PDB file of C-alpha atoms and ligand atoms in Angstrom:
ATOM      1  CA  UNK A  18     -20.651 -16.056   4.714  1.00 79.00           C
ATOM      2  CA  UNK A  19     -20.666 -12.481   3.394  1.00 90.00           C
ATOM      3  CA  UNK A  20     -17.560 -11.342   1.564  1.00 95.00           C
ATOM      4  CA  UNK A  21     -15.464  -9.055   3.814  1.00 97.00           C
ATOM      5  CA  UNK A  22     -15.195  -5.447   2.710  1.00 98.00           C
ATOM      6  CA  UNK A  23     -12.097  -3.330   2.377  1.00 98.00           C
ATOM      7  CA  UNK A  24     -12.405   0.440   1.865  1.00 99.00           C
ATOM      8  CA  UNK A  25      -9.589   1.704  -0.365  1.00 99.00           C
ATOM      9  CA  UNK A  26      -8.735   5.412  -0.121  1.00 98.00           C
ATOM     10  CA  UNK A  27      -6.623   5.923  -3.276  1.00 98.00           C
ATOM     11  CA  UNK A  28      -6.658   7.887  -6.522  1.00 98.00           C
ATOM     12  CA  UNK A  29      -8.067   6.616  -9.792  1.00 98.00           C
ATOM     13  CA  UNK A  30      -5.427   7.079 -12.475  1.00 98.00           C
ATOM     14  CA  UNK A  31      -7.140   5.995 -15.663  1.00 98.00           C
ATOM     15  CA  UNK A  32      -4.046   4.984 -17.623  1.00 97.00           C
ATOM     16  CA  UNK A  33      -0.687   3.629 -16.459  1.00 97.00           C
ATOM     17  CA  UNK A  34      -1.307   1.058 -13.780  1.00 97.00           C
ATOM     18  CA  UNK A  35      -1.311   2.244 -10.152  1.00 97.00           C
ATOM     19  CA  UNK A  36      -3.575   2.879  -7.170  1.00 98.00           C
ATOM     20  CA  UNK A  37      -7.235   1.822  -7.610  1.00 98.00           C
ATOM     21  CA  UNK A  38      -6.523   0.304 -11.037  1.00 98.00           C
ATOM     22  CA  UNK A  39      -4.354  -2.198  -9.141  1.00 98.00           C
ATOM     23  CA  UNK A  40      -6.005  -2.265  -5.710  1.00 98.00           C
ATOM     24  CA  UNK A  41      -9.520  -3.154  -6.894  1.00 98.00           C
ATOM     25  CA  UNK A  42      -8.742  -6.159  -9.128  1.00 98.00           C
ATOM     26  CA  UNK A  43      -6.152  -7.469  -6.677  1.00 98.00           C
ATOM     27  CA  UNK A  44      -8.444  -7.410  -3.642  1.00 98.00           C
ATOM     28  CA  UNK A  45     -11.249  -8.918  -5.728  1.00 97.00           C
ATOM     29  CA  UNK A  46      -8.954 -11.764  -6.789  1.00 97.00           C
ATOM     30  CA  UNK A  47      -8.220 -12.339  -3.107  1.00 97.00           C
ATOM     31  CA  UNK A  48     -11.896 -12.874  -2.367  1.00 95.00           C
ATOM     32  CA  UNK A  49     -12.565  -9.448  -0.859  1.00 97.00           C
ATOM     33  CA  UNK A  50     -15.044  -6.724  -1.752  1.00 98.00           C
ATOM     34  CA  UNK A  51     -13.129  -3.532  -2.474  1.00 98.00           C
ATOM     35  CA  UNK A  52     -15.106  -0.330  -1.833  1.00 98.00           C
ATOM     36  CA  UNK A  53     -13.194   2.541  -3.454  1.00 98.00           C
ATOM     37  CA  UNK A  54     -12.961   6.003  -1.909  1.00 98.00           C
ATOM     38  CA  UNK A  55     -11.374   7.899  -4.818  1.00 98.00           C
ATOM     39  CA  UNK A  56      -9.185  10.799  -3.739  1.00 98.00           C
ATOM     40  CA  UNK A  57      -8.548  12.190  -7.223  1.00 97.00           C
ATOM     41  CA  UNK A  58      -9.275  11.394 -10.850  1.00 98.00           C
ATOM     42  CA  UNK A  59      -6.284  11.580 -13.182  1.00 97.00           C
ATOM     43  CA  UNK A  60      -5.927  10.820 -16.876  1.00 98.00           C
ATOM     44  CA  UNK A  61      -2.633   9.071 -16.024  1.00 97.00           C
ATOM     45  CA  UNK A  62      -0.399   8.769 -12.985  1.00 95.00           C
ATOM     46  CA  UNK A  63       2.306  11.393 -12.565  1.00 92.00           C
ATOM     47  CA  UNK A  64       5.344   9.138 -13.078  1.00 89.00           C
ATOM     48  CA  UNK A  65       6.574   9.288 -16.677  1.00 90.00           C
ATOM     49  CA  UNK A  66       3.647  11.171 -18.211  1.00 94.00           C
ATOM     50  CA  UNK A  67       3.364  14.917 -18.609  1.00 93.00           C
ATOM     51  CA  UNK A  68       0.183  16.933 -19.045  1.00 96.00           C
ATOM     52  CA  UNK A  69      -2.020  14.649 -16.974  1.00 96.00           C
ATOM     53  CA  UNK A  70      -5.437  15.881 -15.879  1.00 97.00           C
ATOM     54  CA  UNK A  71      -6.084  16.047 -12.121  1.00 96.00           C
ATOM     55  CA  UNK A  72      -9.462  16.426 -10.446  1.00 97.00           C
ATOM     56  CA  UNK A  73      -9.321  16.743  -6.656  1.00 97.00           C
ATOM     57  CA  UNK A  74     -12.233  14.742  -5.201  1.00 98.00           C
ATOM     58  CA  UNK A  75     -12.110  16.072  -1.629  1.00 98.00           C
ATOM     59  CA  UNK A  76     -15.724  17.309  -1.707  1.00 98.00           C
ATOM     60  CA  UNK A  77     -16.862  13.895  -2.947  1.00 98.00           C
ATOM     61  CA  UNK A  78     -14.876  12.132  -0.208  1.00 98.00           C
ATOM     62  CA  UNK A  79     -16.716  14.154   2.443  1.00 98.00           C
ATOM     63  CA  UNK A  80     -20.106  13.441   0.830  1.00 98.00           C
ATOM     64  CA  UNK A  81     -19.324   9.742   0.398  1.00 98.00           C
ATOM     65  CA  UNK A  82     -18.264   9.443   4.053  1.00 98.00           C
ATOM     66  CA  UNK A  83     -21.542  11.070   5.198  1.00 98.00           C
ATOM     67  CA  UNK A  84     -23.621   8.745   3.007  1.00 98.00           C
ATOM     68  CA  UNK A  85     -21.783   5.615   4.120  1.00 98.00           C
ATOM     69  CA  UNK A  86     -22.200   6.740   7.725  1.00 98.00           C
ATOM     70  CA  UNK A  87     -25.989   6.917   7.143  1.00 98.00           C
ATOM     71  CA  UNK A  88     -25.791   3.399   5.709  1.00 98.00           C
ATOM     72  CA  UNK A  89     -23.915   2.272   8.856  1.00 97.00           C
ATOM     73  CA  UNK A  90     -21.339   0.438   6.756  1.00 97.00           C
ATOM     74  CA  UNK A  91     -18.560  -1.509   8.416  1.00 96.00           C
ATOM     75  CA  UNK A  92     -15.236  -2.661   6.995  1.00 98.00           C
ATOM     76  CA  UNK A  93     -12.883  -5.510   7.749  1.00 98.00           C
ATOM     77  CA  UNK A  94     -10.078  -3.365   6.396  1.00 98.00           C
ATOM     78  CA  UNK A  95      -9.315   0.252   5.548  1.00 99.00           C
ATOM     79  CA  UNK A  96      -6.384   0.732   3.201  1.00 99.00           C
ATOM     80  CA  UNK A  97      -5.152   4.201   2.299  1.00 98.00           C
ATOM     81  CA  UNK A  98      -2.625   5.353  -0.302  1.00 98.00           C
ATOM     82  CA  UNK A  99      -2.159   8.310  -2.665  1.00 97.00           C
ATOM     83  CA  UNK A 100      -3.871  11.497  -1.437  1.00 97.00           C
ATOM     84  CA  UNK A 101      -4.778  14.401  -3.705  1.00 93.00           C
ATOM     85  CA  UNK A 102      -4.378  17.395  -1.386  1.00 96.00           C
ATOM     86  CA  UNK A 103      -3.575  18.546   2.129  1.00 98.00           C
ATOM     87  CA  UNK A 104      -7.285  18.693   2.962  1.00 98.00           C
ATOM     88  CA  UNK A 105      -7.463  14.941   2.406  1.00 98.00           C
ATOM     89  CA  UNK A 106      -5.273  14.269   5.437  1.00 98.00           C
ATOM     90  CA  UNK A 107      -8.162  15.430   7.652  1.00 98.00           C
ATOM     91  CA  UNK A 108     -10.779  13.744   5.458  1.00 98.00           C
ATOM     92  CA  UNK A 109      -8.940  10.418   5.547  1.00 98.00           C
ATOM     93  CA  UNK A 110      -8.408  10.709   9.292  1.00 98.00           C
ATOM     94  CA  UNK A 111     -12.114  11.299   9.809  1.00 98.00           C
ATOM     95  CA  UNK A 112     -12.950   8.401   7.432  1.00 98.00           C
ATOM     96  CA  UNK A 113     -10.803   6.089   9.551  1.00 98.00           C
ATOM     97  CA  UNK A 114     -12.234   7.375  12.838  1.00 98.00           C
ATOM     98  CA  UNK A 115     -15.790   7.026  11.522  1.00 98.00           C
ATOM     99  CA  UNK A 116     -15.524   3.477  10.166  1.00 98.00           C
ATOM    100  CA  UNK A 117     -12.910   1.833  12.351  1.00 97.00           C
ATOM    101  CA  UNK A 118     -14.360  -0.895  14.581  1.00 96.00           C
ATOM    102  CA  UNK A 119     -12.562  -3.113  17.064  1.00 96.00           C
ATOM    103  CA  UNK A 120     -11.647  -5.678  14.398  1.00 96.00           C
ATOM    104  CA  UNK A 121     -10.968  -3.318  11.495  1.00 98.00           C
ATOM    105  CA  UNK A 122      -7.441  -3.536  10.157  1.00 98.00           C
ATOM    106  CA  UNK A 123      -6.072  -0.131   9.118  1.00 98.00           C
ATOM    107  CA  UNK A 124      -3.229  -0.336   6.579  1.00 99.00           C
ATOM    108  CA  UNK A 125      -1.671   2.992   5.652  1.00 99.00           C
ATOM    109  CA  UNK A 126       0.687   3.111   2.715  1.00 98.00           C
ATOM    110  CA  UNK A 127       2.399   6.460   3.361  1.00 98.00           C
ATOM    111  CA  UNK A 128       2.703   7.165  -0.369  1.00 97.00           C
ATOM    112  CA  UNK A 129       5.006  10.178  -0.752  1.00 97.00           C
ATOM    113  CA  UNK A 130       7.798   9.359  -3.158  1.00 96.00           C
ATOM    114  CA  UNK A 131      10.315   6.899  -4.555  1.00 95.00           C
ATOM    115  CA  UNK A 132      14.015   6.675  -5.457  1.00 94.00           C
ATOM    116  CA  UNK A 133      14.887   9.381  -2.905  1.00 97.00           C
ATOM    117  CA  UNK A 134      12.455  12.011  -4.234  1.00 96.00           C
ATOM    118  CA  UNK A 135       8.942  13.056  -3.281  1.00 96.00           C
ATOM    119  CA  UNK A 136       6.253  12.752  -5.985  1.00 93.00           C
ATOM    120  CA  UNK A 137       5.477  15.969  -7.856  1.00 88.00           C
ATOM    121  CA  UNK A 138       2.310  16.755  -5.888  1.00 91.00           C
ATOM    122  CA  UNK A 139       3.720  15.868  -2.442  1.00 95.00           C
ATOM    123  CA  UNK A 140       4.728  19.160  -0.793  1.00 97.00           C
ATOM    124  CA  UNK A 141       6.665  19.161   2.508  1.00 97.00           C
ATOM    125  CA  UNK A 142       3.432  20.099   4.305  1.00 98.00           C
ATOM    126  CA  UNK A 143       1.541  17.189   2.731  1.00 98.00           C
ATOM    127  CA  UNK A 144       4.401  14.850   3.691  1.00 98.00           C
ATOM    128  CA  UNK A 145       4.170  16.037   7.311  1.00 98.00           C
ATOM    129  CA  UNK A 146       0.423  15.378   7.151  1.00 98.00           C
ATOM    130  CA  UNK A 147       1.050  11.827   5.932  1.00 98.00           C
ATOM    131  CA  UNK A 148       3.333  11.343   8.952  1.00 98.00           C
ATOM    132  CA  UNK A 149       0.531  12.448  11.285  1.00 98.00           C
ATOM    133  CA  UNK A 150      -2.079  10.325   9.500  1.00 98.00           C
ATOM    134  CA  UNK A 151       0.184   7.267   9.677  1.00 98.00           C
ATOM    135  CA  UNK A 152      -0.043   7.355  13.464  1.00 98.00           C
ATOM    136  CA  UNK A 153      -3.537   5.859  13.076  1.00 98.00           C
ATOM    137  CA  UNK A 154      -2.264   2.753  11.277  1.00 98.00           C
ATOM    138  CA  UNK A 155      -2.185  -0.829  12.464  1.00 98.00           C
ATOM    139  CA  UNK A 156       0.309  -1.448   9.663  1.00 99.00           C
ATOM    140  CA  UNK A 157       2.385   0.937   7.526  1.00 99.00           C
ATOM    141  CA  UNK A 158       4.095  -0.024   4.233  1.00 98.00           C
ATOM    142  CA  UNK A 159       6.791   2.572   3.513  1.00 98.00           C
ATOM    143  CA  UNK A 160       9.465   2.240   0.867  1.00 98.00           C
ATOM    144  CA  UNK A 161      12.976   3.524   1.588  1.00 98.00           C
ATOM    145  CA  UNK A 162      12.168   7.105   0.489  1.00 98.00           C
ATOM    146  CA  UNK A 163       9.046   7.212   2.650  1.00 98.00           C
ATOM    147  CA  UNK A 164      10.864   5.655   5.611  1.00 98.00           C
ATOM    148  CA  UNK A 165      13.479   8.415   5.422  1.00 98.00           C
ATOM    149  CA  UNK A 166      10.760  11.096   5.362  1.00 98.00           C
ATOM    150  CA  UNK A 167       8.848   9.514   8.273  1.00 98.00           C
ATOM    151  CA  UNK A 168      12.042   9.169  10.322  1.00 98.00           C
ATOM    152  CA  UNK A 169      13.246  12.664   9.315  1.00 97.00           C
ATOM    153  CA  UNK A 170      16.533  11.202   8.066  1.00 98.00           C
ATOM    154  CA  UNK A 171      18.471  11.697   4.862  1.00 97.00           C
ATOM    155  CA  UNK A 172      17.638   9.150   2.171  1.00 98.00           C
ATOM    156  CA  UNK A 173      21.300   8.095   2.037  1.00 97.00           C
ATOM    157  CA  UNK A 174      21.251   7.265   5.724  1.00 98.00           C
ATOM    158  CA  UNK A 175      18.426   4.718   5.487  1.00 98.00           C
ATOM    159  CA  UNK A 176      20.392   1.839   3.983  1.00 97.00           C
ATOM    160  CA  UNK A 177      18.595  -1.453   3.505  1.00 97.00           C
ATOM    161  CA  UNK A 178      21.363  -3.849   2.496  1.00 96.00           C
ATOM    162  CA  UNK A 179      22.435  -5.085   5.930  1.00 97.00           C
ATOM    163  CA  UNK A 180      20.209  -7.193   8.100  1.00 97.00           C
ATOM    164  CA  UNK A 181      20.867  -5.329  11.342  1.00 98.00           C
ATOM    165  CA  UNK A 182      20.106  -1.956   9.679  1.00 98.00           C
ATOM    166  CA  UNK A 183      16.856  -3.270   8.216  1.00 98.00           C
ATOM    167  CA  UNK A 184      15.788  -4.548  11.614  1.00 98.00           C
ATOM    168  CA  UNK A 185      16.690  -1.246  13.245  1.00 98.00           C
ATOM    169  CA  UNK A 186      14.818   0.926  10.714  1.00 98.00           C
ATOM    170  CA  UNK A 187      11.724  -1.280  10.769  1.00 98.00           C
ATOM    171  CA  UNK A 188      11.587  -1.107  14.546  1.00 98.00           C
ATOM    172  CA  UNK A 189      12.289   2.642  14.568  1.00 98.00           C
ATOM    173  CA  UNK A 190       9.201   3.139  12.375  1.00 98.00           C
ATOM    174  CA  UNK A 191       6.929   1.233  14.778  1.00 98.00           C
ATOM    175  CA  UNK A 192       6.153   4.088  17.207  1.00 98.00           C
ATOM    176  CA  UNK A 193       7.662   2.075  20.040  1.00 98.00           C
ATOM    177  CA  UNK A 194       5.849  -1.084  19.012  1.00 98.00           C
ATOM    178  CA  UNK A 195       2.369   0.437  18.628  1.00 98.00           C
ATOM    179  CA  UNK A 196       2.090  -0.292  14.906  1.00 98.00           C
ATOM    180  CA  UNK A 197       3.403  -3.003  12.601  1.00 98.00           C
ATOM    181  CA  UNK A 198       5.771  -2.043   9.796  1.00 98.00           C
ATOM    182  CA  UNK A 199       6.481  -3.609   6.410  1.00 98.00           C
ATOM    183  CA  UNK A 200       9.513  -1.737   5.133  1.00 98.00           C
ATOM    184  CA  UNK A 201       9.962  -2.467   1.424  1.00 98.00           C
ATOM    185  CA  UNK A 202      13.055  -2.256  -0.758  1.00 97.00           C
ATOM    186  CA  UNK A 203      15.163  -4.463   1.517  1.00 98.00           C
ATOM    187  CA  UNK A 204      17.919  -6.187  -0.444  1.00 97.00           C
ATOM    188  CA  UNK A 205      20.365  -8.370   1.494  1.00 97.00           C
ATOM    189  CA  UNK A 206      21.742  -9.999  -1.669  1.00 97.00           C
ATOM    190  CA  UNK A 207      22.000  -8.536  -5.175  1.00 96.00           C
ATOM    191  CA  UNK A 208      19.551 -11.066  -6.613  1.00 97.00           C
ATOM    192  CA  UNK A 209      16.875 -10.737  -3.879  1.00 98.00           C
ATOM    193  CA  UNK A 210      14.428  -7.988  -2.956  1.00 97.00           C
ATOM    194  CA  UNK A 211      11.834  -7.923  -0.197  1.00 98.00           C
ATOM    195  CA  UNK A 212      10.754  -6.344   3.051  1.00 98.00           C
ATOM    196  CA  UNK A 213      11.567  -6.132   6.761  1.00 98.00           C
ATOM    197  CA  UNK A 214       8.453  -6.859   8.794  1.00 98.00           C
ATOM    198  CA  UNK A 215       8.146  -5.616  12.363  1.00 98.00           C
ATOM    199  CA  UNK A 216       5.146  -7.385  13.885  1.00 98.00           C
ATOM    200  CA  UNK A 217       3.724  -5.505  16.859  1.00 98.00           C
ATOM    201  CA  UNK A 218       1.998  -8.696  18.075  1.00 97.00           C
ATOM    202  CA  UNK A 219       5.315 -10.491  18.593  1.00 97.00           C
ATOM    203  CA  UNK A 220       7.829  -7.635  18.704  1.00 97.00           C
ATOM    204  CA  UNK A 221       9.938  -9.577  16.184  1.00 97.00           C
ATOM    205  CA  UNK A 222      11.365  -8.471  12.827  1.00 98.00           C
ATOM    206  CA  UNK A 223      11.253 -10.990   9.983  1.00 98.00           C
ATOM    207  CA  UNK A 224      12.778 -10.420   6.580  1.00 98.00           C
ATOM    208  CA  UNK A 225      11.046 -11.800   3.507  1.00 98.00           C
ATOM    209  CA  UNK A 226      12.362 -11.718  -0.043  1.00 98.00           C
ATOM    210  CA  UNK A 227      11.798 -12.900  -3.597  1.00 98.00           C
ATOM    211  CA  UNK A 228      13.991 -12.981  -6.719  1.00 97.00           C
ATOM    212  CA  UNK A 229      14.878  -9.470  -7.950  1.00 97.00           C
ATOM    213  CA  UNK A 230      13.853  -8.740 -11.533  1.00 96.00           C
ATOM    214  CA  UNK A 231      16.086  -6.252 -13.333  1.00 94.00           C
ATOM    215  CA  UNK A 232      14.215  -3.153 -14.478  1.00 91.00           C
ATOM    216  CA  UNK A 233      11.713  -0.746 -13.047  1.00 90.00           C
ATOM    217  CA  UNK A 234       7.962  -1.325 -13.167  1.00 92.00           C
ATOM    218  CA  UNK A 235       5.458   1.333 -12.220  1.00 94.00           C
ATOM    219  CA  UNK A 236       2.798   0.207  -9.744  1.00 96.00           C
ATOM    220  CA  UNK A 237       4.750  -2.571  -8.041  1.00 97.00           C
ATOM    221  CA  UNK A 238       4.533  -0.706  -4.707  1.00 97.00           C
ATOM    222  CA  UNK A 239       0.738  -0.560  -4.967  1.00 98.00           C
ATOM    223  CA  UNK A 240       0.602  -4.217  -6.034  1.00 98.00           C
ATOM    224  CA  UNK A 241       2.753  -5.265  -3.070  1.00 98.00           C
ATOM    225  CA  UNK A 242       0.680  -3.252  -0.568  1.00 98.00           C
ATOM    226  CA  UNK A 243      -2.603  -4.546  -2.045  1.00 98.00           C
ATOM    227  CA  UNK A 244      -1.550  -8.195  -1.714  1.00 98.00           C
ATOM    228  CA  UNK A 245      -0.244  -7.520   1.793  1.00 98.00           C
ATOM    229  CA  UNK A 246      -3.564  -5.918   2.796  1.00 98.00           C
ATOM    230  CA  UNK A 247      -5.581  -8.714   1.205  1.00 98.00           C
ATOM    231  CA  UNK A 248      -3.499 -11.386   2.930  1.00 97.00           C
ATOM    232  CA  UNK A 249      -3.843  -9.705   6.327  1.00 98.00           C
ATOM    233  CA  UNK A 250      -7.604  -9.243   5.986  1.00 97.00           C
ATOM    234  CA  UNK A 251      -7.836 -12.896   4.974  1.00 96.00           C
ATOM    235  CA  UNK A 252      -6.180 -13.783   8.277  1.00 96.00           C
ATOM    236  CA  UNK A 253      -2.542 -14.369   7.359  1.00 96.00           C
ATOM    237  CA  UNK A 254       0.138 -13.202   9.782  1.00 97.00           C
ATOM    238  CA  UNK A 255       2.308 -10.227   8.844  1.00 98.00           C
ATOM    239  CA  UNK A 256       5.370 -12.082   7.545  1.00 98.00           C
ATOM    240  CA  UNK A 257       3.266 -14.628   5.617  1.00 97.00           C
ATOM    241  CA  UNK A 258       1.231 -11.872   3.949  1.00 98.00           C
ATOM    242  CA  UNK A 259       4.421  -9.924   3.123  1.00 98.00           C
ATOM    243  CA  UNK A 260       6.036 -13.072   1.678  1.00 98.00           C
ATOM    244  CA  UNK A 261       2.996 -13.660  -0.523  1.00 97.00           C
ATOM    245  CA  UNK A 262       3.163 -10.009  -1.628  1.00 98.00           C
ATOM    246  CA  UNK A 263       6.885 -10.263  -2.421  1.00 98.00           C
ATOM    247  CA  UNK A 264       6.439 -13.506  -4.394  1.00 97.00           C
ATOM    248  CA  UNK A 265       3.470 -12.267  -6.391  1.00 97.00           C
ATOM    249  CA  UNK A 266       5.078  -8.897  -7.152  1.00 98.00           C
ATOM    250  CA  UNK A 267       8.233 -10.682  -8.362  1.00 98.00           C
ATOM    251  CA  UNK A 268       6.160 -12.984 -10.562  1.00 97.00           C
ATOM    252  CA  UNK A 269       4.374 -10.023 -12.170  1.00 97.00           C
ATOM    253  CA  UNK A 270       7.644  -8.104 -12.605  1.00 97.00           C
ATOM    254  CA  UNK A 271       9.144 -11.137 -14.358  1.00 97.00           C
ATOM    255  CA  UNK A 272       6.173 -11.404 -16.709  1.00 97.00           C
ATOM    256  CA  UNK A 273       6.474  -7.673 -17.483  1.00 97.00           C
ATOM    257  CA  UNK A 274      10.224  -7.907 -18.097  1.00 96.00           C
ATOM    258  CA  UNK A 275       9.732 -10.804 -20.504  1.00 95.00           C
ATOM    259  CA  UNK A 276       7.758  -8.562 -22.836  1.00 92.00           C
ATOM    260  CA  UNK A 277       8.415  -5.358 -24.688  1.00 91.00           C
ATOM    261  CA  UNK A 278       7.044  -2.827 -22.255  1.00 84.00           C
ATOM    262  CA  UNK A 279       7.049   0.852 -21.419  1.00 92.00           C
ATOM    263  CA  UNK A 280       7.891   1.473 -17.776  1.00 92.00           C
ATOM    264  CA  UNK A 281       5.219   4.117 -17.386  1.00 94.00           C
ATOM    265  CA  UNK A 282       2.445   1.705 -18.446  1.00 95.00           C
ATOM    266  CA  UNK A 283       3.058  -0.257 -15.288  1.00 96.00           C
ATOM    267  CA  UNK A 284       3.379  -3.792 -14.097  1.00 97.00           C
ATOM    268  CA  UNK A 285       1.585  -6.356 -16.284  1.00 97.00           C
ATOM    269  CA  UNK A 286      -0.261  -8.224 -13.542  1.00 98.00           C
ATOM    270  CA  UNK A 287      -3.790  -8.941 -14.751  1.00 97.00           C
ATOM    271  CA  UNK A 288      -3.218 -12.364 -16.386  1.00 96.00           C
ATOM    272  CA  UNK A 289      -1.601 -13.638 -13.173  1.00 97.00           C
ATOM    273  CA  UNK A 290      -4.379 -12.698 -10.734  1.00 97.00           C
ATOM    274  CA  UNK A 291      -5.911 -16.168 -10.914  1.00 95.00           C
ATOM    275  CA  UNK A 292      -2.704 -17.550  -9.398  1.00 94.00           C
ATOM    276  CA  UNK A 293      -3.030 -15.194  -6.462  1.00 93.00           C
ATOM    277  CA  UNK A 294      -6.552 -16.450  -5.779  1.00 87.00           C
ATOM    278  CA  UNK A 295      -5.427 -20.068  -6.017  1.00 89.00           C
ATOM    279  CA  UNK A 296      -2.407 -19.548  -3.775  1.00 86.00           C
ATOM    280  CA  UNK A 297      -4.428 -17.705  -1.174  1.00 83.00           C
ATOM    281  CA  UNK A 298      -7.046 -20.457  -1.054  1.00 82.00           C
ATOM    282  CA  UNK A 299      -4.216 -22.851  -0.224  1.00 83.00           C
ATOM    283  CA  UNK A 300      -2.381 -20.631   2.270  1.00 78.00           C
ATOM    284  CA  UNK A 301      -5.150 -18.758   4.085  1.00 72.00           C
ATOM    285  CA  UNK A 302      -7.930 -21.304   3.656  1.00 65.00           C
ATOM    286  CA  UNK A 303     -11.219 -20.533   2.000  1.00 58.00           C
ATOM    287  CA  UNK A 304     -12.910 -18.943   5.013  1.00 50.00           C
ATOM    288  CA  UNK A 305     -12.001 -15.258   5.430  1.00 50.00           C
ATOM    289  CA  UNK A 306     -10.891 -14.613   9.010  1.00 49.00           C
ATOM    290  CA  UNK A 307     -11.940 -10.983   9.407  1.00 48.00           C
ATOM    291  CA  UNK A 308     -15.679 -10.465   9.237  1.00 43.00           C
ATOM    292  CA  UNK A 309     -17.326  -7.122   9.733  1.00 43.00           C
ATOM    293  CA  UNK A 310     -20.510  -5.450   8.556  1.00 41.00           C
TER     294      UNK A 310
HETATM  295  O1  PXL B   5       2.010   4.407  -7.295  1.00 56.12           O
HETATM  296  C1  PXL B   5       2.046   5.610  -6.612  1.00 56.12           C
HETATM  297  C2  PXL B   5       1.221   6.655  -7.312  1.00 56.12           C
HETATM  298  C3  PXL B   5      -0.133   6.685  -7.095  1.00 56.12           C
HETATM  299  N1  PXL B   5      -0.934   7.592  -7.677  1.00 56.12           N
HETATM  300  C4  PXL B   5      -0.435   8.516  -8.524  1.00 56.12           C
HETATM  301  C5  PXL B   5       0.933   8.537  -8.798  1.00 56.12           C
HETATM  302  C6  PXL B   5       1.783   7.589  -8.189  1.00 56.12           C
HETATM  303  C7  PXL B   5       3.198   7.590  -8.474  1.00 56.12           C
HETATM  304  O2  PXL B   5       3.697   8.244  -9.353  1.00 56.12           O
HETATM  305  O3  PXL B   5       1.413   9.447  -9.660  1.00 56.12           O
HETATM  306  C8  PXL B   5      -1.335   9.510  -9.166  1.00 56.12           C
END
């Protein structure tokens, strides 16, 4: 059986783990072929480093899309994240419209900011564009900051420490049940952290969590969303894939915390990828469920 393909529309930050540097190895470890669509090339990510280089790859995205269209490629999944410019909203939308088939799962991580603030390169106009783009998703994976932006609420209003609030926000993000939502940063007890999952197939909200690890680790959002995407493409249901993502992210955070580390260098996940593969084989079975192209 051919290995299912996932197209990943993300930047390539060459130092400091995030985006494609996390997405590619993680999806590979989950038995999927990751086909990168790089949005920008950076020397480092923008969180904690100054003076990073930044090459906008919009022209390349358009050329790559045209070539892949000629090749009639198909994807079991399309997973989008950090975009390099406003123009890439339209480019990503046309990528999705070009390659989406009936069975293609579209996961949009509406990457815009964290800890109540937008990232340096995310202007209000770009954030509005991300909101429009996210309407195409089967599943969105916002953190609290991104949820507030998508819902046009103040960050302080979107509290995620009471079950009924988490359920309400997750459902409010679902476009009246048209898309599934995995709202991250949910913490119903001080020692737990996880996500509220609104599943459009059932209309139910389930909350998943894992042990909280004290500290901050760059790239954990991308790691969580990558495992979630991989689990879904491998046929897991939403809450099961989110639980796997929460557990694996917690495991990697714990490993990072146990060492001397610099936050900006990101979550130390590589030596644990084998466990993800082994766990997935047990939970999702060896036969990938989504098969396209
Ligand atoms: O992990 C989100 C992210 C992705 N890509 C780049 C970033 C960040 C967060 O800072 O700077 C380039």
